[in-house]
Short mmCIF file of N, CA, C and O in Angstrom, two decimals:
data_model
loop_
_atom_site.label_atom_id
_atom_site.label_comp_id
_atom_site.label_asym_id
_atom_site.label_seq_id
_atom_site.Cartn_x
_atom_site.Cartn_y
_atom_site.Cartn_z
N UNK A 10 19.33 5.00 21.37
CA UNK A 10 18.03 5.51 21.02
C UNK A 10 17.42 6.17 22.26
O UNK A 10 17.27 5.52 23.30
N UNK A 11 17.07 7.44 22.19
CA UNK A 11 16.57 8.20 23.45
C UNK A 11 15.32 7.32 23.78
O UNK A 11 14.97 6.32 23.17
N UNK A 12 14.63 7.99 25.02
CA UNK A 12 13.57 7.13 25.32
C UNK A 12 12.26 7.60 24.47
O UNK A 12 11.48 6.72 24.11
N UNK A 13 12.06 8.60 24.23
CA UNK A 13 11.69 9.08 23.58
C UNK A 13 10.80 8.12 22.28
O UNK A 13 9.63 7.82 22.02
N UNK A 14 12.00 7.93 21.77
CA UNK A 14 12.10 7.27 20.31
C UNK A 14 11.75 5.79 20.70
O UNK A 14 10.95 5.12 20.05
N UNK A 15 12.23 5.46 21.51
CA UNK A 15 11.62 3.31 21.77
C UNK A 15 10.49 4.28 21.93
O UNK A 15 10.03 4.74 20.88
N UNK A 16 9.93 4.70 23.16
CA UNK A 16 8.50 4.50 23.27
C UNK A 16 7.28 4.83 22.24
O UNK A 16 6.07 4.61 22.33
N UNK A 17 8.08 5.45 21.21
CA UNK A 17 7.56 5.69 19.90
C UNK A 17 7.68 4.46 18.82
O UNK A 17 6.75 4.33 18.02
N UNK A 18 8.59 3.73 18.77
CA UNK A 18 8.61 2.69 18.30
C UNK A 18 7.75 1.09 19.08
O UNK A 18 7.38 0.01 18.61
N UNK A 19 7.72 1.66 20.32
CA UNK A 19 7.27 0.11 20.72
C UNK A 19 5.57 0.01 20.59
O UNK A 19 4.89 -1.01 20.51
N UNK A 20 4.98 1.86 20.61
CA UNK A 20 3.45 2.25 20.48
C UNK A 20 3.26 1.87 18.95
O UNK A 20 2.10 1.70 18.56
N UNK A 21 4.13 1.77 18.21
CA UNK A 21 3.82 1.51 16.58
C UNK A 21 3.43 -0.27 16.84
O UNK A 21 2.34 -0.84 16.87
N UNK A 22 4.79 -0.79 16.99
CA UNK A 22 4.61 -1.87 17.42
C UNK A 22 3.69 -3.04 17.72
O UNK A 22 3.62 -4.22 17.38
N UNK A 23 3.12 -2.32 18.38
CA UNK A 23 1.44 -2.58 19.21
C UNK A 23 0.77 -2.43 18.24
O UNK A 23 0.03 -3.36 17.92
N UNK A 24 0.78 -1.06 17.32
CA UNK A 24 -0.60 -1.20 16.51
C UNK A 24 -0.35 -1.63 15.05
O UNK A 24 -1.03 -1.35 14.06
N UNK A 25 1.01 -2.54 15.15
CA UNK A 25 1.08 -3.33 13.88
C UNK A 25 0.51 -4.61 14.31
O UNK A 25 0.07 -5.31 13.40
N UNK A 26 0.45 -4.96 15.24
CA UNK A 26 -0.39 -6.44 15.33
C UNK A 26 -1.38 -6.28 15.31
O UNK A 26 -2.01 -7.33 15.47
N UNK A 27 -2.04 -5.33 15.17
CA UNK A 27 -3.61 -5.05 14.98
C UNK A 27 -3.63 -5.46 13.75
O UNK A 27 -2.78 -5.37 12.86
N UNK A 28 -5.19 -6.16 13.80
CA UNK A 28 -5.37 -6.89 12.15
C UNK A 28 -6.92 -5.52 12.13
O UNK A 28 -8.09 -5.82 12.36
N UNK A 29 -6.43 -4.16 11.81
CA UNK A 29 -6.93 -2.94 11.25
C UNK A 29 -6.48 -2.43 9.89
O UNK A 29 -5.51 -3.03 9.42
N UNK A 30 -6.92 -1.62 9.29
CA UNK A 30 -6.27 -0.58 8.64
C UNK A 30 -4.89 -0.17 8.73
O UNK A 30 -3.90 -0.12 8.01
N UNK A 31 -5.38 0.22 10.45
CA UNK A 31 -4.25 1.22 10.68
C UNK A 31 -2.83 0.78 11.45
O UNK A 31 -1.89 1.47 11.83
N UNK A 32 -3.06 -0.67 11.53
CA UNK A 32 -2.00 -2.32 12.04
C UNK A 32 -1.60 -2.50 10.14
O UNK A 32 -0.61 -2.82 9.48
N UNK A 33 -2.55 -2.23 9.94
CA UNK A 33 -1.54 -3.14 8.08
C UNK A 33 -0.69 -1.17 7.93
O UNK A 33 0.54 -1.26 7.84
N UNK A 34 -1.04 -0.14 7.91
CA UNK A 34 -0.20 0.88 6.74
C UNK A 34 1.24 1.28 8.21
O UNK A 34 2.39 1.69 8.07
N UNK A 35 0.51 0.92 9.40
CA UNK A 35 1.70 1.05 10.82
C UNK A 35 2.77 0.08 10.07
O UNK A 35 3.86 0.57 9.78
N UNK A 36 2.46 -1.48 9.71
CA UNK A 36 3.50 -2.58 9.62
C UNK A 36 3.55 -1.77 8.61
O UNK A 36 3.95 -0.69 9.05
N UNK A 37 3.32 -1.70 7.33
CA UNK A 37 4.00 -1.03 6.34
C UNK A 37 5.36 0.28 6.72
O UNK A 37 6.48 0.26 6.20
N UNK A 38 5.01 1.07 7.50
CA UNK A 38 6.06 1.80 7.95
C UNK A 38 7.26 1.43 8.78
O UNK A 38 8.42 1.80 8.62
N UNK A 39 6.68 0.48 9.89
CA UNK A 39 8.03 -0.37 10.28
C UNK A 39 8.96 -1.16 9.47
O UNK A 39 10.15 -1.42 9.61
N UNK A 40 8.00 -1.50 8.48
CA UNK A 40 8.56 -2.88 7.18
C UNK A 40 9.64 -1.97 6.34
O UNK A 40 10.84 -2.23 6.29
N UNK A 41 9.15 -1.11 5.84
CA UNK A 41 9.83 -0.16 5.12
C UNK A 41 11.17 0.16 5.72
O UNK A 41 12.20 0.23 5.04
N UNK A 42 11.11 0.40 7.42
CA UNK A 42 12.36 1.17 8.05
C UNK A 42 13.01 -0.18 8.37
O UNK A 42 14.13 -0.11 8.89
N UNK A 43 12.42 -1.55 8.11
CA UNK A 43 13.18 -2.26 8.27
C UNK A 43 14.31 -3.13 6.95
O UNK A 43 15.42 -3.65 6.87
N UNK A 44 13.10 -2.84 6.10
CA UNK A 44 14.42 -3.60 4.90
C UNK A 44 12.80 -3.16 3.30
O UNK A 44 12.02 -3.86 2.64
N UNK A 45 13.12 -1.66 3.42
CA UNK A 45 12.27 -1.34 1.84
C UNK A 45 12.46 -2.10 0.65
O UNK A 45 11.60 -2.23 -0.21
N UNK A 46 13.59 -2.61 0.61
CA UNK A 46 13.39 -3.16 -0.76
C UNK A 46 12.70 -4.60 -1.07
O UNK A 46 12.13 -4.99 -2.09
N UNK A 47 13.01 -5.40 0.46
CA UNK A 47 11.99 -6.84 0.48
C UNK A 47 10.64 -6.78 0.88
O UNK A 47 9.81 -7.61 0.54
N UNK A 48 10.35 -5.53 1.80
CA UNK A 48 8.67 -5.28 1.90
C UNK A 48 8.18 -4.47 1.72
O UNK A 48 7.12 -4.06 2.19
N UNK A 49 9.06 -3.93 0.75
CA UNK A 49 8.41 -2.43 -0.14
C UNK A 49 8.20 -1.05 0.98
O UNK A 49 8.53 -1.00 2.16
N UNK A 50 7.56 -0.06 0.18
CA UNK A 50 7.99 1.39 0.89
C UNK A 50 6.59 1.33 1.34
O UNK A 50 5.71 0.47 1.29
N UNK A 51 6.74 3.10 2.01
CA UNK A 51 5.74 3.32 2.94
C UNK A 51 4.75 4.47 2.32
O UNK A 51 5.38 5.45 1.93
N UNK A 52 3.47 4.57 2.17
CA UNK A 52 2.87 5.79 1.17
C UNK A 52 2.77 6.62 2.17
O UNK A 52 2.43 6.19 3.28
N UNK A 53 3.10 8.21 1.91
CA UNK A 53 2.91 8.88 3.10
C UNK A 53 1.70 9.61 3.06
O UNK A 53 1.46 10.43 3.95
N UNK A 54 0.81 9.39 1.99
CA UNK A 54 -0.45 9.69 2.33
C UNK A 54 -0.97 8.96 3.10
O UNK A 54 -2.12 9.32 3.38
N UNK A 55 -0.57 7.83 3.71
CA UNK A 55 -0.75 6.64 4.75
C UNK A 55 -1.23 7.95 6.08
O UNK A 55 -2.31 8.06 6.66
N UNK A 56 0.06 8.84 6.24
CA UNK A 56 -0.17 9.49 7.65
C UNK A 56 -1.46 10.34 7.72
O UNK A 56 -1.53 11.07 8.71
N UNK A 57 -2.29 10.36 7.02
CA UNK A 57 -3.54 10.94 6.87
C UNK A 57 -4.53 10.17 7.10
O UNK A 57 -5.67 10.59 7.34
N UNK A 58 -4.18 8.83 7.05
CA UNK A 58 -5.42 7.59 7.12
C UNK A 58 -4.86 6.88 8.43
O UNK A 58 -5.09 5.67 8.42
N UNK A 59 -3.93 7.49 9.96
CA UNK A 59 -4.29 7.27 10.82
C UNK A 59 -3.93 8.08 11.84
O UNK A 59 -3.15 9.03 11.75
N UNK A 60 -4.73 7.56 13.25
CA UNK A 60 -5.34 8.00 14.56
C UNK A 60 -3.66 9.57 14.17
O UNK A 60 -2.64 9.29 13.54
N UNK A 61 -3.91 10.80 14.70
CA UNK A 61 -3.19 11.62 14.63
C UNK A 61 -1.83 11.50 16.00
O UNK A 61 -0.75 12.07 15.85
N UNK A 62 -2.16 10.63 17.31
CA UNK A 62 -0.73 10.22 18.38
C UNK A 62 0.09 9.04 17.13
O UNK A 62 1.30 9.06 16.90
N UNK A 63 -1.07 7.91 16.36
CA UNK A 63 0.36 7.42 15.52
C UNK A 63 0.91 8.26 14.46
O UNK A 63 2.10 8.20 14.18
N UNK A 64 0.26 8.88 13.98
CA UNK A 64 1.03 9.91 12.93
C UNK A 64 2.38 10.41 13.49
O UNK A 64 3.39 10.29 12.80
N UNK A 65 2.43 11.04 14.93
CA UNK A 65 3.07 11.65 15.54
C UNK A 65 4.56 10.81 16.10
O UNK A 65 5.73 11.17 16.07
N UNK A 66 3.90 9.50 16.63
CA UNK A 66 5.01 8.72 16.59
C UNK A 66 5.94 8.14 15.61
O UNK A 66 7.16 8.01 15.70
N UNK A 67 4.72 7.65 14.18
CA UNK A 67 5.89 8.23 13.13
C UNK A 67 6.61 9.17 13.00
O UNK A 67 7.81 8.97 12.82
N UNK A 68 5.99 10.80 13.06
CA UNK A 68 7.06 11.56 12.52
C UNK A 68 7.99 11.59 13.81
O UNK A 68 8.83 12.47 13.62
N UNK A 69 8.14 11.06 14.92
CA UNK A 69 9.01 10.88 16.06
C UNK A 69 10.27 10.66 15.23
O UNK A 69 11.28 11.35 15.24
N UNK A 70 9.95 9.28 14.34
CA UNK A 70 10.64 8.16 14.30
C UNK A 70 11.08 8.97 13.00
O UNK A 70 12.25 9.27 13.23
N UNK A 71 10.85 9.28 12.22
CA UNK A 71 11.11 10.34 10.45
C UNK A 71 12.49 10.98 11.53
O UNK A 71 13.62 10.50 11.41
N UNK A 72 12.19 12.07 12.53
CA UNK A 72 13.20 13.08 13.24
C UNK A 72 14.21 12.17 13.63
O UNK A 72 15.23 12.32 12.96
N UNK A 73 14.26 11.40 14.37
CA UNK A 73 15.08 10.52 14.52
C UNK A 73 15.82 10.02 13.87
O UNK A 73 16.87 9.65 14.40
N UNK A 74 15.58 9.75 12.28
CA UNK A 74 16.18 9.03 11.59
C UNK A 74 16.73 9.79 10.78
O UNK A 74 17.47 9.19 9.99
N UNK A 75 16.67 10.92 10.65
CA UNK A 75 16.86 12.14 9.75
C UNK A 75 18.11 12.96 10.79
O UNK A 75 19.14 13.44 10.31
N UNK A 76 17.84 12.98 11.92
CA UNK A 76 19.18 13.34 12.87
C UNK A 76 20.25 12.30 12.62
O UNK A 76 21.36 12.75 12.35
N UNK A 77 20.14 11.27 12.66
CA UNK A 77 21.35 10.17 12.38
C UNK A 77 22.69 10.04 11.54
O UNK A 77 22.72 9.37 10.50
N UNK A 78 23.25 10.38 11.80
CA UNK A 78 24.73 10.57 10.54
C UNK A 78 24.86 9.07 10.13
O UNK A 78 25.64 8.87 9.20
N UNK A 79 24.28 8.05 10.64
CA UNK A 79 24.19 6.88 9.94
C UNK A 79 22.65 5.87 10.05
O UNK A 79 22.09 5.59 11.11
N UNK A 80 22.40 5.64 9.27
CA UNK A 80 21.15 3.80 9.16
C UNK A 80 21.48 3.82 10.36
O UNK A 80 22.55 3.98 10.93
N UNK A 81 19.89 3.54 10.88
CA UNK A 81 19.95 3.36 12.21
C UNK A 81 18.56 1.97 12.09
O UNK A 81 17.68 2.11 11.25
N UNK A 82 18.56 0.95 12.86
CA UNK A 82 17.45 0.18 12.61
C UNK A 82 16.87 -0.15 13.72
O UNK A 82 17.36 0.46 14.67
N UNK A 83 15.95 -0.91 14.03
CA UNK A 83 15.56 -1.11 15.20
C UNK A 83 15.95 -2.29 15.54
O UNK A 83 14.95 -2.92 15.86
N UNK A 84 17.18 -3.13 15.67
CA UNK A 84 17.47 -4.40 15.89
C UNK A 84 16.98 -5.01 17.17
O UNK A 84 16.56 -6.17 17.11
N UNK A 85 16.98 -4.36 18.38
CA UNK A 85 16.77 -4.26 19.23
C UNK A 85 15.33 -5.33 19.71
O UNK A 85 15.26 -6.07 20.70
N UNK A 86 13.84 -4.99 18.14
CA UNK A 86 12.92 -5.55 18.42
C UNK A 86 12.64 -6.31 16.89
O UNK A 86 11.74 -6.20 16.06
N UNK A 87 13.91 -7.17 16.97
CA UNK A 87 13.94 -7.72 15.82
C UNK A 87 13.09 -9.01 15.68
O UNK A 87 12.64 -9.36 14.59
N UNK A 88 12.86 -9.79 16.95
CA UNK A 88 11.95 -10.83 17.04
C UNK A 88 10.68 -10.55 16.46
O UNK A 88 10.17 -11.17 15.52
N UNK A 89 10.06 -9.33 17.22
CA UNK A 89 8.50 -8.51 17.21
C UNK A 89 8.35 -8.43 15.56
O UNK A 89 7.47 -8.88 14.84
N UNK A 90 9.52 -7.70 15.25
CA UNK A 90 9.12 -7.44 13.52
C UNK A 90 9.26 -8.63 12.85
O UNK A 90 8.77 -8.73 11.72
N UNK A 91 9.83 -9.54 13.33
CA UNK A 91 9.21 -11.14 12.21
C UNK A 91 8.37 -11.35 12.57
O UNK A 91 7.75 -11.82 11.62
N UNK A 92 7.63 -11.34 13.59
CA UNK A 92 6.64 -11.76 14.14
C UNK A 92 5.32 -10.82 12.77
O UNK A 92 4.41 -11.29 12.09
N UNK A 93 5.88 -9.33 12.92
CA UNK A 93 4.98 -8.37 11.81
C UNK A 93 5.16 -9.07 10.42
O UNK A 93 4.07 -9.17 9.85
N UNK A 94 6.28 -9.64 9.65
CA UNK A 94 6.37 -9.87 8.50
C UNK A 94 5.57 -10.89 8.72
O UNK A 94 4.44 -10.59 8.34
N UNK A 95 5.62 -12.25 9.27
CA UNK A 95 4.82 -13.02 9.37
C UNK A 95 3.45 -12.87 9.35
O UNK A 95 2.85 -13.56 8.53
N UNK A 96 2.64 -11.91 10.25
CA UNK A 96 1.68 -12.02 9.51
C UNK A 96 1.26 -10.79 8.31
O UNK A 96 0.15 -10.88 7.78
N UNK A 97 2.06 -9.82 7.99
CA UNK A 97 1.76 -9.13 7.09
C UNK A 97 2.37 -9.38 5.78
O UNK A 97 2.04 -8.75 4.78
N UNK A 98 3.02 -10.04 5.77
CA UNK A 98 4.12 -10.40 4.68
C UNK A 98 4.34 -12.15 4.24
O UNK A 98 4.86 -12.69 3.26
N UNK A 99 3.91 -12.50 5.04
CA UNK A 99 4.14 -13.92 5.06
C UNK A 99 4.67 -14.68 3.82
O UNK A 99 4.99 -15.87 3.89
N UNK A 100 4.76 -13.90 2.57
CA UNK A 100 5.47 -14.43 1.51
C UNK A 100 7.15 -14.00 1.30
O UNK A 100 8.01 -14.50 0.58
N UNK A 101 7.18 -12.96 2.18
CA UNK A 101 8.63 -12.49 2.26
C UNK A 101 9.57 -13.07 3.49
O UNK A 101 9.28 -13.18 4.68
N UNK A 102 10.69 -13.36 2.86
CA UNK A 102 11.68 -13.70 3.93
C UNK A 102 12.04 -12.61 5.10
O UNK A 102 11.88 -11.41 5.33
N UNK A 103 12.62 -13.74 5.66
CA UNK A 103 13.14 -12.17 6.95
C UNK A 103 14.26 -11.52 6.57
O UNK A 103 15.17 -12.31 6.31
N UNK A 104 14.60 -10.18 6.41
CA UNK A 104 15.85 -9.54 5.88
C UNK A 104 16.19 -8.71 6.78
O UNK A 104 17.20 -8.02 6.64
#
């Protein structure tokens, strides 16, 4: 993953532990790139309802994943994102 792309992922990161708006539709987009079918998808009218640098780091993360000749996930900050299901999800298992 270029550097690029973590530092785009780890700024999402951050503003999924925010207990905001824009911390619940962020975890929704990580949740999604992490396992859509146990924490459901991401609305992309979402990218209209936040700050325009996270918009941007999403679509970082869209380019990135769209260059990939294969699923690419973020295993890397796999602790952090239970940590997100936990409190955004807390009825879903970890997948």
């Amino acid at each position: 993953m270029e550097d690029r792309v973590r530092f785009a992922v780890e700024k999402l990161l951050n503003v999924a532990h925010e207990d905001t708006g824009q911390g619940r539709r962020v975890a929704n987009f990580i949740l999604a790139w992490w396992n859509a079918e146990v924490h459901g998808g991401f609305d992309l009218t979402d990218l209209g309802n936040v700050d325009p640098h996270i918009g941007e780091d999403m679509a970082t993360i869209f380019t990135f994943l769209a260059r990939e000749e294969d699923v690419v996930y973020p295993d890397d900050y796999r602790s952090e994102i239970e940590q997100i299901i936990a409190r955004w999800r807390p009825q879903a298992q970890t997948a």
